[in-house]
CSV table of C-alpha atoms and ligand atoms in Angstrom, one decimal:
chain,number,residue,atom,x,y,z
A,217,MET,CA,1.9,0.3,58.4
A,218,ALA,CA,3.8,-0.7,55.2
A,219,ILE,CA,3.9,1.8,52.3
A,220,THR,CA,2.3,0.4,49.2
A,221,ARG,CA,2.5,1.4,45.6
A,222,VAL,CA,0.0,3.9,44.1
A,223,ARG,CA,-3.1,2.6,42.3
A,224,GLY,CA,-2.6,2.4,38.5
A,225,PHE,CA,1.2,2.2,38.8
A,226,GLN,CA,3.0,-1.1,38.4
A,227,ASP,CA,6.1,-2.9,39.7
A,228,LEU,CA,7.4,-5.2,37.0
A,229,GLN,CA,9.8,-8.0,37.7
A,230,GLY,CA,10.5,-11.5,36.4
A,231,LEU,CA,8.9,-12.5,33.1
A,232,PRO,CA,6.8,-9.3,32.6
A,233,ALA,CA,9.9,-7.1,33.0
A,234,SER,CA,11.9,-9.2,30.5
A,235,VAL,CA,9.1,-9.3,28.0
A,236,ALA,CA,8.7,-5.5,28.1
A,237,SER,CA,12.4,-5.0,27.7
A,238,HIS,CA,12.5,-7.5,24.9
A,239,ILE,CA,9.7,-5.6,23.1
A,240,GLU,CA,11.5,-2.2,23.5
A,241,LEU,CA,14.8,-3.6,22.3
A,242,LEU,CA,13.2,-5.2,19.3
A,243,CYS,CA,11.3,-1.9,18.5
A,244,ARG,CA,14.6,-0.1,18.7
A,245,GLU,CA,16.4,-2.5,16.4
A,246,ILE,CA,13.6,-2.4,13.8
A,247,ALA,CA,13.4,1.4,14.0
A,248,GLN,CA,17.1,1.7,13.4
A,249,THR,CA,17.0,-0.5,10.3
A,250,TYR,CA,14.3,1.8,9.0
A,251,ASP,CA,16.7,4.7,9.6
A,252,PHE,CA,14.9,6.3,12.6
A,253,ARG,CA,17.1,8.3,15.0
A,254,GLU,CA,16.4,8.4,18.8
A,255,ILE,CA,15.1,11.5,20.4
A,256,ARG,CA,15.0,11.7,24.2
A,257,LEU,CA,12.6,14.2,25.6
A,258,PRO,CA,11.5,15.5,29.0
A,259,LEU,CA,8.6,13.9,30.9
A,260,VAL,CA,7.2,17.3,31.7
A,261,GLU,CA,5.9,19.8,29.2
A,262,ARG,CA,3.7,22.9,29.3
A,263,VAL,CA,0.0,22.2,29.6
A,264,GLU,CA,-0.7,24.3,26.5
A,265,LEU,CA,1.3,21.9,24.3
A,266,PHE,CA,-1.1,19.1,25.0
A,267,GLN,CA,-4.2,21.4,24.9
A,268,ARG,CA,-3.1,22.4,21.4
A,269,SER,CA,-2.0,19.1,20.1
A,270,SER,CA,-4.1,16.4,21.8
A,271,GLY,CA,-7.0,18.9,21.8
A,272,GLU,CA,-8.9,20.6,24.6
A,273,THR,CA,-11.9,18.4,24.1
A,274,SER,CA,-9.9,15.1,24.2
A,275,ASP,CA,-10.3,12.8,27.1
A,276,ILE,CA,-6.5,13.0,27.6
A,277,VAL,CA,-6.6,16.8,28.2
A,278,GLU,CA,-10.0,17.0,29.8
A,279,LYS,CA,-9.7,14.3,32.4
A,280,GLN,CA,-6.4,12.4,32.3
A,281,MET,CA,-3.5,14.7,32.8
A,282,TYR,CA,-1.3,15.1,35.9
A,283,VAL,CA,-1.0,18.9,36.1
A,284,PHE,CA,1.0,20.9,38.5
A,285,PRO,CA,2.6,24.4,38.7
A,286,GLU,CA,6.1,24.7,37.2
A,287,GLY,CA,7.5,26.6,40.2
A,288,GLU,CA,6.1,28.6,43.1
A,289,GLU,CA,2.4,28.9,43.5
A,290,GLY,CA,0.8,30.9,40.7
A,291,SER,CA,3.4,29.9,38.1
A,292,ALA,CA,2.5,28.4,34.7
A,293,LEU,CA,1.1,24.9,34.7
A,294,VAL,CA,3.0,22.0,33.4
A,295,ALA,CA,2.0,18.3,32.9
A,296,LEU,CA,3.5,14.9,33.0
A,297,ARG,CA,3.4,13.9,29.4
A,298,PRO,CA,0.3,11.8,28.5
A,299,GLU,CA,1.7,11.0,25.0
A,300,GLY,CA,4.9,11.4,23.0
A,301,THR,CA,4.0,13.1,19.7
A,302,PRO,CA,3.4,16.6,21.0
A,303,GLY,CA,6.9,16.8,22.7
A,304,VAL,CA,8.6,15.5,19.5
A,305,VAL,CA,6.8,18.1,17.4
A,306,ARG,CA,7.7,20.8,19.9
A,307,ALA,CA,11.4,19.9,19.8
A,308,PHE,CA,11.3,19.6,16.0
A,309,ILE,CA,10.1,23.2,15.8
A,310,GLU,CA,12.1,24.5,18.7
A,311,THR,CA,15.4,23.4,17.2
A,312,GLY,CA,14.4,25.0,13.9
A,313,LEU,CA,14.4,21.7,11.9
A,314,ASP,CA,11.0,22.5,10.5
A,315,LYS,CA,12.6,25.3,8.5
A,316,ARG,CA,16.2,24.2,8.2
A,317,ASP,CA,15.9,20.4,7.5
A,318,PRO,CA,12.3,19.2,7.6
A,319,GLU,CA,12.8,15.6,6.5
A,320,GLN,CA,13.4,13.8,9.8
A,321,ARG,CA,12.7,10.4,11.3
A,322,PHE,CA,12.6,10.1,15.1
A,323,PHE,CA,11.9,7.3,17.5
A,324,TYR,CA,11.3,7.7,21.3
A,325,SER,CA,10.7,5.2,24.1
A,326,GLY,CA,9.6,5.8,27.6
A,327,PRO,CA,6.8,6.3,30.2
A,328,MET,CA,3.6,8.2,29.6
A,329,PHE,CA,1.1,9.3,32.4
A,330,ARG,CA,-2.7,9.3,32.2
A,331,ARG,CA,-5.0,9.5,35.2
A,332,GLU,CA,-7.6,7.1,33.9
A,333,ARG,CA,-9.4,4.2,35.5
A,334,PRO,CA,-6.9,1.4,36.1
A,335,GLN,CA,-7.8,-2.0,34.7
A,336,LYS,CA,-6.0,-4.8,32.8
A,337,GLY,CA,-4.0,-3.2,30.0
A,338,ARG,CA,-4.8,0.3,31.2
A,339,TYR,CA,-2.4,1.9,33.7
A,340,ARG,CA,-1.7,5.4,35.0
A,341,GLN,CA,2.0,5.0,34.0
A,342,PHE,CA,2.7,3.0,30.8
A,343,ASN,CA,5.4,2.9,28.2
A,344,GLN,CA,5.2,3.8,24.6
A,345,PHE,CA,7.7,3.2,21.8
A,346,GLY,CA,6.8,5.7,19.1
A,347,VAL,CA,8.1,6.9,15.7
A,348,GLU,CA,7.5,10.1,13.8
A,349,VAL,CA,8.3,10.9,10.2
A,350,PHE,CA,8.4,14.6,9.2
A,351,GLY,CA,8.4,16.0,5.7
A,352,ARG,CA,6.9,13.1,3.7
A,353,THR,CA,3.5,13.1,2.1
A,354,ASP,CA,3.8,10.0,-0.1
A,355,ALA,CA,1.6,7.0,0.4
A,356,ALA,CA,4.6,4.7,0.4
A,357,CYS,CA,5.7,6.3,3.6
A,358,ASP,CA,2.4,5.4,5.3
A,359,ALA,CA,2.6,1.9,3.9
A,360,GLU,CA,6.1,1.4,5.2
A,361,LEU,CA,5.1,2.2,8.8
A,362,LEU,CA,2.5,-0.6,8.5
A,363,VAL,CA,5.2,-2.9,7.1
A,364,MET,CA,7.4,-1.9,10.0
A,365,ILE,CA,4.7,-2.8,12.6
A,366,ASP,CA,4.4,-6.1,10.7
A,367,ASP,CA,8.1,-6.7,11.2
A,368,LEU,CA,7.5,-6.2,14.9
A,369,ARG,CA,4.5,-8.5,14.9
A,370,LYS,CA,6.6,-11.2,13.2
A,371,GLY,CA,9.5,-10.7,15.5
A,372,LEU,CA,7.2,-11.3,18.5
A,373,GLY,CA,5.4,-14.3,16.8
A,374,LEU,CA,2.0,-12.7,17.2
A,375,LYS,CA,-1.2,-12.6,15.3
A,376,LEU,CA,-2.5,-9.1,15.1
A,377,GLU,CA,-5.2,-7.3,13.1
A,378,THR,CA,-4.5,-4.0,11.4
A,379,GLN,CA,-7.4,-1.6,11.0
A,380,ILE,CA,-7.2,1.4,8.8
A,381,ASN,CA,-9.3,4.4,7.7
A,382,SER,CA,-8.8,7.7,5.9
A,383,LEU,CA,-10.0,10.9,7.5
A,384,GLY,CA,-9.5,13.1,4.5
A,385,CYS,CA,-7.8,16.5,4.5
A,386,HIS,CA,-8.6,20.2,5.0
A,387,ARG,CA,-10.3,20.2,1.6
A,388,CYS,CA,-12.7,17.3,2.0
A,389,ARG,CA,-13.1,17.1,5.8
A,390,PRO,CA,-15.5,20.0,6.1
A,391,SER,CA,-18.2,18.3,4.1
A,392,PHE,CA,-17.8,15.1,6.1
A,393,ARG,CA,-18.1,17.1,9.3
A,394,GLU,CA,-21.2,18.8,8.0
A,395,ALA,CA,-22.8,15.4,7.2
A,396,LEU,CA,-22.0,14.1,10.7
A,397,LEU,CA,-23.6,17.2,12.2
A,398,HIS,CA,-26.7,16.7,10.1
A,399,PHE,CA,-26.8,13.1,11.2
A,400,GLY,CA,-26.4,14.1,14.8
A,401,ARG,CA,-29.2,16.6,14.6
A,402,GLU,CA,-31.5,14.0,13.0
A,403,HIS,CA,-30.8,11.5,15.7
A,404,TRP,CA,-30.5,13.9,18.6
A,405,GLY,CA,-33.0,12.0,20.8
A,406,GLU,CA,-31.0,8.8,20.5
A,407,LEU,CA,-27.6,10.2,21.2
A,408,CYS,CA,-25.9,9.7,24.6
A,409,ASP,CA,-25.0,12.6,26.9
A,410,ASP,CA,-21.3,12.4,25.8
A,411,CYS,CA,-22.4,12.6,22.2
A,412,HIS,CA,-24.5,15.7,22.8
A,413,SER,CA,-21.4,17.5,23.9
A,414,ARG,CA,-19.3,15.9,21.1
A,415,MET,CA,-21.8,17.4,18.6
A,416,GLU,CA,-20.8,20.9,19.7
A,417,ARG,CA,-17.1,20.3,20.3
A,418,ASN,CA,-15.9,17.5,18.2
A,419,PRO,CA,-18.5,15.8,16.0
A,420,LEU,CA,-16.0,13.2,14.5
A,421,ARG,CA,-15.9,11.6,17.9
A,422,LEU,CA,-19.6,10.6,17.5
A,423,LEU,CA,-18.1,7.7,15.5
A,424,ASP,CA,-16.3,6.1,18.4
A,425,CYS,CA,-19.2,6.3,20.8
A,426,LYS,CA,-19.2,3.1,22.8
A,427,VAL,CA,-22.7,3.5,24.1
A,428,ASP,CA,-24.8,3.1,21.0
A,429,VAL,CA,-22.6,1.2,18.6
A,430,LYS,CA,-25.4,0.5,16.1
A,431,LEU,CA,-26.2,4.2,15.8
A,432,ALA,CA,-22.5,5.0,15.3
A,433,GLU,CA,-22.3,2.4,12.7
A,434,SER,CA,-25.1,4.0,10.7
A,435,ALA,CA,-23.4,7.4,10.7
A,436,PRO,CA,-21.8,8.9,7.6
A,437,LYS,CA,-18.4,7.5,6.7
A,438,SER,CA,-15.4,9.7,5.9
A,439,LEU,CA,-14.4,7.4,3.0
A,440,ASP,CA,-17.6,8.5,1.1
A,441,TYR,CA,-16.4,12.1,1.3
A,442,LEU,CA,-12.8,11.9,0.3
A,443,CYS,CA,-11.5,14.2,-2.4
A,444,GLU,CA,-9.7,12.7,-5.4
A,445,GLU,CA,-6.2,13.1,-3.9
A,446,CYS,CA,-7.2,11.5,-0.6
A,447,ARG,CA,-8.9,8.7,-2.4
A,448,ALA,CA,-5.8,8.0,-4.4
A,449,HIS,CA,-3.5,8.2,-1.4
A,450,PHE,CA,-5.7,5.7,0.5
A,451,ALA,CA,-5.8,3.3,-2.4
A,452,THR,CA,-2.0,3.4,-2.8
A,453,VAL,CA,-1.4,2.8,0.9
A,454,ARG,CA,-3.7,-0.2,0.8
A,455,GLU,CA,-2.2,-1.5,-2.3
A,456,LEU,CA,1.4,-1.2,-1.1
A,457,ALA,CA,0.6,-2.8,2.2
A,458,ALA,CA,-1.1,-5.7,0.5
A,459,ALA,CA,1.8,-6.1,-1.9
A,460,ALA,CA,4.0,-6.4,1.2
A,461,GLY,CA,1.8,-9.1,2.6
A,462,VAL,CA,0.2,-6.9,5.3
A,463,GLU,CA,-3.5,-7.5,5.6
A,464,LEU,CA,-5.6,-4.5,6.3
A,465,ILE,CA,-9.2,-4.2,7.5
A,466,VAL,CA,-11.0,-1.0,6.7
A,467,ASN,CA,-12.8,0.4,9.7
A,468,PRO,CA,-14.9,3.4,8.9
A,469,ARG,CA,-15.4,4.2,12.6
A,470,LEU,CA,-11.7,4.6,13.3
A,471,VAL,CA,-11.2,8.4,13.9
A,472,ARG,CA,-9.0,11.0,15.4
A,473,GLY,CA,-11.0,14.0,16.6
A,474,LEU,CA,-8.8,16.8,15.5
A,475,ASP,CA,-8.4,18.8,12.3
A,476,TYR,CA,-4.7,18.3,11.9
A,477,TYR,CA,-5.1,14.5,11.8
A,478,THR,CA,-5.4,13.9,8.1
A,479,ARG,CA,-5.7,10.9,5.8
A,480,THR,CA,-4.3,7.7,7.1
A,481,ALA,CA,-5.4,6.5,10.6
A,482,PHE,CA,-4.7,3.0,11.9
A,483,GLU,CA,-4.9,0.8,14.9
A,484,ILE,CA,-3.3,-2.6,15.5
A,485,LEU,CA,-5.5,-4.9,17.6
A,486,SER,CA,-4.7,-8.1,19.5
A,487,GLY,CA,-7.4,-10.7,20.2
A,488,ASP,CA,-5.4,-12.0,23.2
A,489,VAL,CA,-5.5,-9.1,25.6
A,490,GLY,CA,-9.2,-8.6,26.5
A,491,SER,CA,-11.1,-5.4,26.1
A,492,GLN,CA,-8.0,-3.1,25.9
A,493,SER,CA,-7.1,-4.6,22.6
A,494,ALA,CA,-5.4,-1.7,20.8
A,495,VAL,CA,-1.6,-2.4,21.0
A,496,VAL,CA,-0.5,0.2,18.5
A,497,ALA,CA,-2.1,3.3,17.2
A,498,GLY,CA,-1.0,5.8,14.6
A,499,GLY,CA,-1.7,8.0,11.7
A,500,ARG,CA,-1.0,11.1,9.6
A,501,TYR,CA,-1.0,14.6,11.1
A,502,ASP,CA,-0.2,16.9,8.2
A,503,GLY,CA,-1.5,20.0,10.0
A,504,LEU,CA,0.0,19.5,13.5
A,505,VAL,CA,3.4,21.1,13.0
A,506,GLU,CA,1.8,24.3,11.7
A,507,ALA,CA,-0.8,24.2,14.5
A,508,LEU,CA,2.0,24.2,17.0
A,509,GLY,CA,3.6,27.3,15.5
A,510,GLY,CA,6.0,25.7,13.0
A,511,SER,CA,6.2,25.6,9.2
A,512,PRO,CA,3.6,23.6,7.3
A,513,VAL,CA,5.5,20.3,7.4
A,514,PRO,CA,3.5,17.1,7.1
A,515,GLY,CA,4.0,14.3,9.6
A,516,ILE,CA,3.0,10.7,10.4
A,517,GLY,CA,3.7,8.3,13.2
A,518,PHE,CA,2.6,5.6,15.5
A,519,ALA,CA,3.0,4.6,19.2
A,520,VAL,CA,3.3,1.0,20.5
A,521,GLY,CA,1.7,0.4,23.9
A,522,VAL,CA,4.5,-1.7,25.4
A,523,GLU,CA,2.4,-3.1,28.3
A,524,ARG,CA,-0.5,-4.1,26.1
A,525,LEU,CA,1.9,-5.7,23.6
A,526,SER,CA,3.5,-7.5,26.5
A,527,LEU,CA,0.1,-8.9,27.5
A,528,ALA,CA,-0.4,-10.1,24.0
A,529,VAL,CA,3.0,-11.8,23.9
A,530,GLU,CA,2.4,-13.5,27.3
A,531,SER,CA,-1.0,-14.8,26.4
A,532,SER,CA,-0.4,-15.8,22.8
A,533,PRO,CA,0.3,-19.5,22.2
A,534,GLY,CA,3.2,-18.9,19.7
A,535,GLY,CA,4.6,-15.8,21.5
A,536,GLY,CA,8.3,-15.5,21.4
A,537,SER,CA,9.1,-17.3,18.2
A,538,GLU,CA,11.3,-15.0,16.1
A,539,GLU,CA,11.0,-15.1,12.4
A,540,VAL,CA,12.8,-11.8,11.9
A,541,SER,CA,16.2,-11.3,13.5
A,542,PHE,CA,17.8,-7.9,13.6
A,543,SER,CA,21.5,-7.3,14.2
A,544,SER,CA,22.6,-4.5,16.5
A,545,PHE,CA,23.1,-1.0,15.1
A,546,ASP,CA,26.5,0.6,14.7
A,547,GLY,CA,25.5,4.0,13.3
A,548,ARG,CA,25.8,3.5,9.5
A,549,VAL,CA,23.1,4.0,6.9
A,550,ASP,CA,23.8,1.3,4.4
A,551,ALA,CA,21.6,2.2,1.6
A,552,VAL,CA,18.7,4.3,0.3
A,553,LEU,CA,16.3,2.5,-2.0
A,554,ILE,CA,15.1,4.5,-5.0
A,555,ALA,CA,12.1,3.1,-6.8
A,556,LEU,CA,11.1,4.5,-10.2
A,557,GLY,CA,7.5,3.9,-11.2
A,558,ASP,CA,4.5,2.2,-9.4
A,559,ALA,CA,5.5,-1.4,-10.0
A,560,ALA,CA,9.0,-0.6,-8.8
A,561,ILE,CA,7.7,1.0,-5.7
A,562,ARG,CA,5.8,-2.1,-4.7
A,563,HIS,CA,8.7,-4.3,-5.5
A,564,GLY,CA,11.3,-2.0,-4.0
A,565,MET,CA,9.6,-2.0,-0.6
A,566,GLY,CA,10.1,-5.7,-0.6
A,567,VAL,CA,13.7,-5.4,-1.5
A,568,ALA,CA,14.2,-2.8,1.3
A,569,ARG,CA,12.5,-5.1,3.8
A,570,SER,CA,14.7,-8.1,2.9
A,571,LEU,CA,17.8,-6.0,3.2
A,572,ARG,CA,16.7,-4.9,6.7
A,573,LYS,CA,16.0,-8.5,7.6
A,574,ALA,CA,19.6,-9.2,6.7
A,575,GLY,CA,20.6,-6.6,9.3
A,576,LEU,CA,21.2,-3.6,7.0
A,577,ARG,CA,19.9,-0.1,7.6
A,578,VAL,CA,17.8,1.1,4.7
A,579,GLU,CA,15.8,4.2,4.0
A,580,PHE,CA,13.1,3.9,1.4
A,581,SER,CA,13.1,7.2,-0.5
A,582,ALA,CA,10.1,9.4,-1.3
A,583,PRO,CA,9.0,8.1,-4.7
A,584,ASP,CA,7.5,11.5,-5.6
A,585,ARG,CA,10.8,13.3,-5.8
A,586,ARG,CA,13.4,13.7,-8.5
A,587,MET,CA,16.5,11.6,-8.7
A,588,LYS,CA,18.8,14.5,-8.0
A,589,ALA,CA,17.0,15.4,-4.8
A,590,LEU,CA,17.0,11.8,-3.7
A,591,LEU,CA,20.8,11.4,-4.3
A,592,GLN,CA,21.3,14.6,-2.3
A,593,ARG,CA,19.3,13.2,0.5
A,594,ALA,CA,21.3,10.0,0.4
A,595,ALA,CA,24.5,11.9,0.6
A,596,LYS,CA,23.2,14.0,3.5
A,597,ILE,CA,22.3,11.0,5.6
A,598,GLY,CA,25.6,9.4,4.9
A,599,ALA,CA,24.3,6.4,2.9
A,600,ARG,CA,27.0,4.4,1.3
A,601,PHE,CA,24.8,3.0,-1.5
A,602,ALA,CA,21.8,3.9,-3.5
A,603,VAL,CA,19.8,0.8,-4.6
A,604,ILE,CA,17.9,1.8,-7.7
A,605,VAL,CA,15.0,-0.2,-9.0
A,606,GLY,CA,13.3,0.6,-12.3
A,607,GLU,CA,11.1,-1.2,-14.8
A,608,ASN,CA,14.1,-3.0,-16.5
A,609,GLU,CA,15.7,-4.1,-13.2
A,610,LEU,CA,12.3,-5.4,-12.1
A,611,ASN,CA,12.1,-7.7,-15.1
A,612,ARG,CA,15.6,-8.9,-14.7
A,613,LYS,CA,15.2,-9.5,-10.9
A,614,SER,CA,18.2,-7.2,-10.4
A,615,VAL,CA,18.9,-3.7,-9.1
A,616,GLN,CA,21.4,-0.9,-9.9
A,617,LEU,CA,23.8,-0.7,-7.0
A,618,ARG,CA,25.4,2.7,-6.9
A,619,ASP,CA,28.4,3.2,-4.6
A,620,LEU,CA,27.9,6.8,-3.6
A,621,GLU,CA,31.4,7.1,-2.2
A,622,ARG,CA,33.2,5.9,-5.3
A,623,SER,CA,30.6,7.1,-7.8
A,624,GLN,CA,30.5,3.6,-9.4
A,625,GLN,CA,27.4,1.8,-10.5
A,626,SER,CA,26.7,-1.7,-11.5
A,627,GLU,CA,23.8,-4.1,-12.0
A,628,VAL,CA,23.5,-6.7,-9.2
A,629,PRO,CA,21.2,-9.7,-9.0
A,630,GLN,CA,18.8,-9.3,-6.2
A,631,GLU,CA,19.8,-12.4,-4.3
A,632,GLN,CA,23.4,-11.1,-4.1
A,633,LEU,CA,22.5,-7.6,-3.1
A,634,ALA,CA,22.8,-7.9,0.7
A,635,SER,CA,26.1,-9.6,0.5
A,636,ALA,CA,27.4,-7.1,-2.1
A,637,ILE,CA,26.5,-4.2,0.2
A,638,ARG,CA,27.9,-5.9,3.3
A,639,GLY,CA,31.1,-6.9,1.5
A,640,VAL,CA,31.9,-3.3,0.5
A,641,SER,CA,30.8,-1.8,3.8
A,642,ALA,CA,32.9,-4.3,5.8
A,643,ALA,CA,36.0,-3.7,3.6
A,644,THR,CA,36.0,0.0,4.2
B,244,ATP,P1,-7.6,3.7,24.2
B,244,ATP,O1,-8.7,3.8,23.3
B,244,ATP,O2,-7.3,2.2,24.5
B,244,ATP,O3,-7.7,4.5,25.5
B,244,ATP,P2,-5.9,5.7,23.2
B,244,ATP,O4,-6.6,6.1,21.9
B,244,ATP,O5,-6.0,6.5,24.4
B,244,ATP,O6,-6.2,4.2,23.5
B,244,ATP,P3,-3.3,6.3,22.1
B,244,ATP,O7,-3.2,7.6,22.8
B,244,ATP,O8,-3.5,6.3,20.7
B,244,ATP,O9,-4.4,5.4,22.8
B,244,ATP,O10,-2.0,5.5,22.6
B,244,ATP,C1,-1.4,4.5,21.7
B,244,ATP,C2,-1.3,3.2,22.5
B,244,ATP,O11,-0.8,3.3,23.8
B,244,ATP,C3,-2.6,2.5,22.6
B,244,ATP,O12,-3.0,1.8,21.5
B,244,ATP,C4,-2.3,1.6,23.8
B,244,ATP,O13,-1.7,0.4,23.3
B,244,ATP,C5,-1.4,2.3,24.6
B,244,ATP,N1,-2.1,3.0,25.8
B,244,ATP,C6,-2.8,4.1,25.8
B,244,ATP,N2,-3.3,4.4,27.0
B,244,ATP,C7,-2.8,3.4,27.8
B,244,ATP,C8,-2.9,3.1,29.2
B,244,ATP,N3,-3.6,3.9,30.0
B,244,ATP,N4,-2.3,2.0,29.7
B,244,ATP,C9,-1.6,1.2,28.9
B,244,ATP,N5,-1.4,1.4,27.6
B,244,ATP,C10,-2.0,2.5,27.0
B,245,MG,MG1,-7.3,6.4,26.0
């Protein structure tokens, strides 16, 4: 009898294989223009890593992991990785970067394994392309990830919907959690069996109950419990995304169950791929590095589900049209963008995006830091230029272009910026 492939595992050839590769390649190119560096990690990690990061009560850890002993019988248990973030955080801590050099931007690409019920868009081996930013707390960082996903969407010619929520922080989350517990107790008789156990172990997950959607919709909303700082952060993320032309839909039921997931949570949905409609998911995890034994370094990231995005491309009418084109990467960082003041941040994100579109690699600096720290960071990552946008430049539709190698600075009209940078970079 012929040997067949294992249920939930796929052979890809022909168009589906090319579409998946095309998506991965585009993700890479876009990530590189946003100054992310590749990290390649093992497919096998210790089981505790996922218990502590994905959470013991998550579906992933409870039901979906492929677990086996590391060596001989009785040795420690390891698992095929079900997701990428825990391994990236582990490596970040294990190499000492959390203490030595915490501001890092990584991307990864490769297979993940989850033993869940196979169906269209849901497989036991699937590929994710993910990014993680460490060491940034500013809302502009969150907004830029949404802009980056929008670049990907445009590059693939897709229509996608971006849903967003804020989960609060260690200060405001407890009162929200209390409110949910109170709600759960009041509606105990109406809750499904899963929700009964969620009440004890992970009350936030009441909100994504798929059994009684109406009830979940009437539950308390995290947005009503945000502290002042979380409220301001969320407002700025939304405002910056809107200014960049990225439409967001607030979904109060979008949650991550665990305490170290903070503030921004988002999901990107496609209307073209059936019931498994989430093609990208991400959010902030300011407590995760510390929870895994590292220093208290904030983090945020997202993961693209490559197969689901492939389905969206294959079934979308306009799929494949490329509005954004990215050139290949040769290892340089062309510029850091430094924006001074709220209006300049909004505007500066657009300037950064247009430079990337012209094939340049640009890092948008943390707007909450001092100029000196930003220039130090620029030197450290080897940026040739700092592009500085302030109130005056904004009004004159120009920028200050500072050549960090020659310590020269001049004002350049915006429309000449990309060619000015490329001209100098190419000449040296
Ligand atoms: P879902 O609610 O669909 O199970 P999830 O919350 O488990 O998704 P994440 O762990 O956030 O998903 O993973 C990020 C992305 O990876 C998802 O949005 C999806 O596109 C993709 N993904 C997750 N699980 C699978 C799977 N079993 N098969 C294919 N793609 C998947
Ligand atoms: Mg899942």
